[in-house]
XYZ file of C-alpha atoms in Angstrom:
334
model
C 250.592 102.325 -64.059
C 247.315 100.782 -62.918
C 246.441 103.984 -61.078
C 247.046 106.054 -64.218
C 244.724 103.780 -66.185
C 242.052 103.894 -63.492
C 241.830 107.702 -63.388
C 240.127 108.094 -66.807
C 237.655 105.376 -65.853
C 236.847 107.084 -62.570
C 236.414 110.454 -64.282
C 234.158 108.875 -66.903
C 231.994 107.151 -64.269
C 231.848 110.283 -62.091
C 230.795 112.365 -65.071
C 227.979 109.970 -65.928
C 226.758 109.816 -62.324
C 226.881 113.601 -62.056
C 224.964 113.978 -65.298
C 222.320 111.517 -64.130
C 221.854 113.347 -60.835
C 221.563 116.683 -62.639
C 218.921 115.325 -65.022
C 216.881 113.822 -62.180
C 217.050 117.047 -60.166
C 215.980 119.209 -63.115
C 213.130 116.874 -64.050
C 211.856 116.582 -60.479
C 212.029 120.349 -59.980
C 210.211 121.240 -63.191
C 207.489 118.629 -62.649
C 206.930 119.559 -59.005
C 206.431 123.271 -59.592
C 204.457 122.707 -62.818
C 201.989 120.453 -61.023
C 201.680 122.757 -58.027
C 201.052 125.740 -60.275
C 198.228 123.870 -62.036
C 196.145 123.442 -58.875
C 195.899 122.065 -55.355
C 196.744 118.316 -55.155
C 194.347 118.036 -52.226
C 191.604 117.330 -54.770
C 193.263 114.038 -55.710
C 193.726 113.112 -52.052
C 190.056 113.669 -51.200
C 188.723 111.615 -54.095
C 188.675 113.935 -57.084
C 186.295 116.699 -58.207
C 183.006 116.913 -56.393
C 184.348 115.736 -53.061
C 182.073 116.633 -50.163
C 184.810 116.574 -47.522
C 184.259 118.951 -44.651
C 186.710 121.515 -43.280
C 188.006 119.112 -40.634
C 188.735 116.390 -43.193
C 190.471 118.920 -45.442
C 192.656 120.186 -42.584
C 193.522 116.642 -41.518
C 194.501 115.671 -45.073
C 196.696 118.749 -45.448
C 198.511 117.920 -42.240
C 198.865 114.210 -43.057
C 200.440 114.821 -46.468
C 202.459 117.872 -45.425
C 200.513 120.261 -47.634
C 200.225 122.724 -44.756
C 203.984 123.321 -44.962
C 205.542 126.101 -47.082
C 206.010 125.196 -50.725
C 209.808 125.208 -50.420
C 209.614 122.710 -47.551
C 207.345 120.447 -49.601
C 209.813 120.662 -52.499
C 212.771 119.707 -50.304
C 210.812 116.816 -48.795
C 210.056 115.534 -52.287
C 213.735 115.741 -53.268
C 214.666 113.822 -50.106
C 212.188 111.090 -51.007
C 213.757 110.753 -54.435
C 217.275 110.680 -52.986
C 216.302 107.930 -50.536
C 214.166 106.062 -53.101
C 211.134 106.463 -50.838
C 208.672 107.839 -53.363
C 205.727 107.727 -50.970
C 202.123 106.799 -51.716
C 199.964 107.865 -54.621
C 197.440 110.523 -53.648
C 194.700 109.132 -55.891
C 195.369 105.365 -55.801
C 196.449 105.016 -52.161
C 199.240 102.619 -53.162
C 203.047 102.890 -52.966
C 204.382 104.740 -55.995
C 207.199 102.222 -56.418
C 204.758 99.319 -56.661
C 202.614 101.106 -59.250
C 205.629 101.935 -61.408
C 207.084 98.419 -61.114
C 203.758 96.980 -62.258
C 203.451 99.146 -65.388
C 207.093 99.669 -66.400
C 207.788 96.256 -68.060
C 205.032 96.758 -70.636
C 206.354 100.177 -71.645
C 209.949 98.941 -71.814
C 208.919 96.016 -74.009
C 207.105 98.387 -76.343
C 210.064 100.794 -76.553
C 212.702 98.070 -77.076
C 210.702 96.353 -79.814
C 210.021 99.685 -81.517
C 213.701 100.677 -81.418
C 214.718 97.277 -82.798
C 212.221 97.567 -85.654
C 213.292 101.150 -86.352
C 216.929 100.064 -86.608
C 216.003 97.172 -88.906
C 214.003 99.439 -91.213
C 216.760 102.065 -91.237
C 219.482 99.533 -92.080
C 217.407 97.892 -94.827
C 216.541 101.296 -96.279
C 220.193 102.352 -96.202
C 221.307 99.159 -97.903
C 218.686 99.510 -100.641
C 219.643 103.141 -101.201
C 223.357 102.321 -101.426
C 222.936 99.310 -103.698
C 220.693 101.231 -106.104
C 222.453 104.593 -105.869
C 223.050 105.983 -109.331
C 221.209 103.110 -111.042
C 217.562 104.065 -110.610
C 217.978 107.728 -111.414
C 217.208 110.902 -109.555
C 213.459 110.246 -109.423
C 213.838 106.982 -107.508
C 216.380 108.551 -105.172
C 214.015 111.460 -104.528
C 211.180 109.020 -103.780
C 213.308 107.179 -101.221
C 214.364 110.422 -99.578
C 210.777 111.674 -99.575
C 209.573 108.489 -97.892
C 212.143 108.962 -95.137
C 211.069 112.569 -94.570
C 207.374 111.635 -94.503
C 208.059 108.876 -91.986
C 210.026 111.282 -89.794
C 207.346 113.983 -89.600
C 204.309 111.706 -89.354
C 202.521 112.265 -86.003
C 202.226 109.114 -83.930
C 198.554 109.590 -83.080
C 197.653 110.021 -86.770
C 199.694 107.008 -87.872
C 198.202 104.884 -85.106
C 194.671 105.894 -86.071
C 195.344 105.017 -89.726
C 196.811 101.637 -88.794
C 193.768 100.859 -86.646
C 191.412 101.871 -89.466
C 193.208 99.823 -92.134
C 194.616 96.750 -90.375
C 192.151 96.376 -87.503
C 188.795 97.717 -88.681
C 188.970 97.072 -92.436
C 191.221 94.025 -92.817
C 190.897 92.558 -89.326
C 194.510 91.370 -89.319
C 195.478 92.736 -85.903
C 193.522 93.746 -82.809
C 192.890 97.441 -82.258
C 193.519 97.153 -78.516
C 196.324 95.393 -76.672
C 194.264 93.106 -74.488
C 195.990 90.273 -72.691
C 199.501 89.081 -73.529
C 198.919 87.958 -77.133
C 201.837 89.080 -79.365
C 199.437 90.256 -82.084
C 198.396 93.124 -79.833
C 201.934 94.517 -79.983
C 202.183 94.800 -83.765
C 200.289 98.039 -84.397
C 201.643 99.915 -81.327
C 205.229 98.909 -82.175
C 204.869 99.970 -85.827
C 203.296 103.275 -84.755
C 206.291 104.066 -82.556
C 208.951 102.682 -84.884
C 208.115 104.349 -88.225
C 208.981 107.993 -87.304
C 212.195 106.904 -85.570
C 213.101 104.670 -88.520
C 212.702 107.597 -90.899
C 215.095 109.721 -88.872
C 217.680 106.947 -88.406
C 217.452 106.070 -92.110
C 218.258 109.641 -93.110
C 221.351 109.665 -90.918
C 222.581 106.173 -91.767
C 221.928 106.535 -95.520
C 224.219 109.538 -95.894
C 226.880 107.876 -93.742
C 226.581 104.642 -95.730
C 227.001 106.428 -99.050
C 230.047 108.249 -97.674
C 231.566 105.028 -96.345
C 230.873 103.201 -99.601
C 233.105 105.684 -101.440
C 235.781 105.819 -98.724
C 239.348 104.582 -99.408
C 239.019 101.528 -97.148
C 235.961 100.322 -99.119
C 237.684 100.933 -102.456
C 240.769 99.074 -101.208
C 238.673 96.131 -100.015
C 237.047 95.852 -103.448
C 240.472 96.045 -105.120
C 241.572 93.073 -103.006
C 238.690 91.039 -104.406
C 236.126 91.416 -101.614
C 232.550 90.938 -102.742
C 229.956 93.673 -102.262
C 228.185 91.837 -99.400
C 231.516 91.372 -97.639
C 232.412 95.052 -98.063
C 229.013 96.007 -96.725
C 229.025 93.724 -93.675
C 232.681 94.073 -92.661
C 233.408 97.691 -93.551
C 230.804 100.212 -94.674
C 227.863 99.123 -92.494
C 229.955 99.282 -89.322
C 231.256 102.731 -90.208
C 227.832 104.049 -91.208
C 226.163 102.825 -88.019
C 228.087 105.273 -85.821
C 225.935 108.408 -86.395
C 222.687 106.474 -85.928
C 224.098 104.665 -82.895
C 224.954 107.997 -81.302
C 221.298 109.017 -81.679
C 219.865 105.802 -80.262
C 219.754 107.234 -76.747
C 217.679 110.157 -77.973
C 215.499 107.762 -79.958
C 214.826 105.598 -76.903
C 213.848 108.646 -74.858
C 211.537 109.737 -77.655
C 209.959 106.278 -77.697
C 209.301 106.425 -73.964
C 207.569 109.790 -74.335
C 205.662 108.562 -77.381
C 204.434 105.587 -75.377
C 202.001 107.925 -73.608
C 200.088 108.540 -76.850
C 200.367 104.970 -78.110
C 199.254 103.340 -74.865
C 196.215 105.585 -74.669
C 195.371 105.111 -78.360
C 195.629 101.317 -78.246
C 194.225 100.973 -74.696
C 197.484 99.359 -73.667
C 198.522 99.270 -69.979
C 201.877 100.848 -69.238
C 203.797 103.676 -67.669
C 202.494 106.154 -70.237
C 198.857 105.697 -69.307
C 199.750 105.663 -65.625
C 201.574 108.968 -66.022
C 198.715 110.549 -67.958
C 196.137 109.553 -65.343
C 198.373 110.797 -62.534
C 198.959 114.157 -64.251
C 195.251 114.718 -64.807
C 194.598 113.932 -61.134
C 197.496 116.160 -59.953
C 198.959 113.118 -58.207
C 202.319 114.743 -57.429
C 204.183 111.735 -55.922
C 203.152 109.412 -58.745
C 203.969 111.889 -61.527
C 207.375 112.757 -60.075
C 208.166 109.091 -59.440
C 207.227 108.040 -62.983
C 209.068 110.923 -64.639
C 212.140 110.293 -62.495
C 212.216 106.649 -63.563
C 211.921 107.672 -67.222
C 214.770 110.177 -66.784
C 216.991 107.514 -65.200
C 216.191 105.079 -68.002
C 217.109 107.720 -70.564
C 220.438 108.393 -68.870
C 221.158 104.653 -68.623
C 220.478 104.134 -72.339
C 222.701 107.091 -73.246
C 225.537 105.564 -71.202
C 225.028 102.179 -72.882
C 225.098 103.947 -76.244
C 228.418 105.572 -75.334
C 229.836 102.167 -74.371
C 228.602 100.646 -77.632
C 230.315 103.435 -79.581
C 233.587 102.591 -77.839
C 233.490 99.030 -79.150
C 232.375 100.012 -82.652
C 234.781 102.928 -83.177
C 238.295 102.521 -81.735
C 239.057 106.203 -82.428
C 236.915 107.107 -79.406
C 238.872 104.945 -76.996
C 241.798 107.267 -76.369
C 240.472 109.312 -73.397
C 237.883 106.695 -72.381
C 238.173 104.083 -69.621
C 240.672 101.333 -70.334
C 238.261 98.787 -68.874
C 235.800 99.562 -71.644
C 238.278 99.241 -74.492
C 237.914 96.560 -77.128
C 240.867 95.230 -79.152
C 242.255 97.940 -81.403
C 240.723 97.149 -84.772
C 240.358 100.129 -87.068
C 236.980 100.908 -88.497
C 236.844 99.645 -92.030
C 239.753 97.269 -91.562
């Protein structure tokens, strides 16, 4: 009996591990060959453009970093480093890649987590307002709310960030334009810049699901039993409507990590995004592959956590899933 229950869990875990390995391999492969096709990384090793290194120094550097080997051999060596978590040293910075990533990663994670939290808060508030006013404010008001969501979704991050700097930093002086030091005020504009487009997308998804849940039989039954509107919202419809947006949270987090590159450069904020940009411009292959690999692993981890969260929110998904991850069987909307 225990063995039969353990098999789905093992298959689920094996599938997630296999998916993570596949993502890391694809990312590392694409980045490696893209960087090598853009130019010789020896330039970064010898100090950047304009290096006056002689032929002997060039030959010695090629031998030291294995650049005299065939490209396939260099690729396999890089994969072995990733598999053994020995990412090597940065060509340009002459420091271990792991140390550089560990130093910059917390700032980027803080930015992404705060932005995702704010995006969820804005999406939920927008969905609640839309549901509570649906049919009361008329088609014009509903169209305005929908238009605001679409505008938020398609707004480029660099443009929004520039506008926020112009209005709230330069004109009003409410927040600093650059994230210097550890003062919380320096996080406000970068977090809002990242959160608004994601909030628009999540609001579109959650609003439609919330309107559907509000008219569902379980919500009508709850009202017939005397439940107040706030109780129906908190105990029934909001939980049901959160499922589509929750399923997209993994994608949203990955999008926030990629958007951090633009935001960290725009607001002069230290983090993995700026580190990755500098490494790419310098053709620093070990540092770029190490940073991108870490981002890919974080994305996979968040997707897995999202799957687990869906199991606890929606009991209908628990049938083929691991028994160890199952919550008490409470129907959605009950």
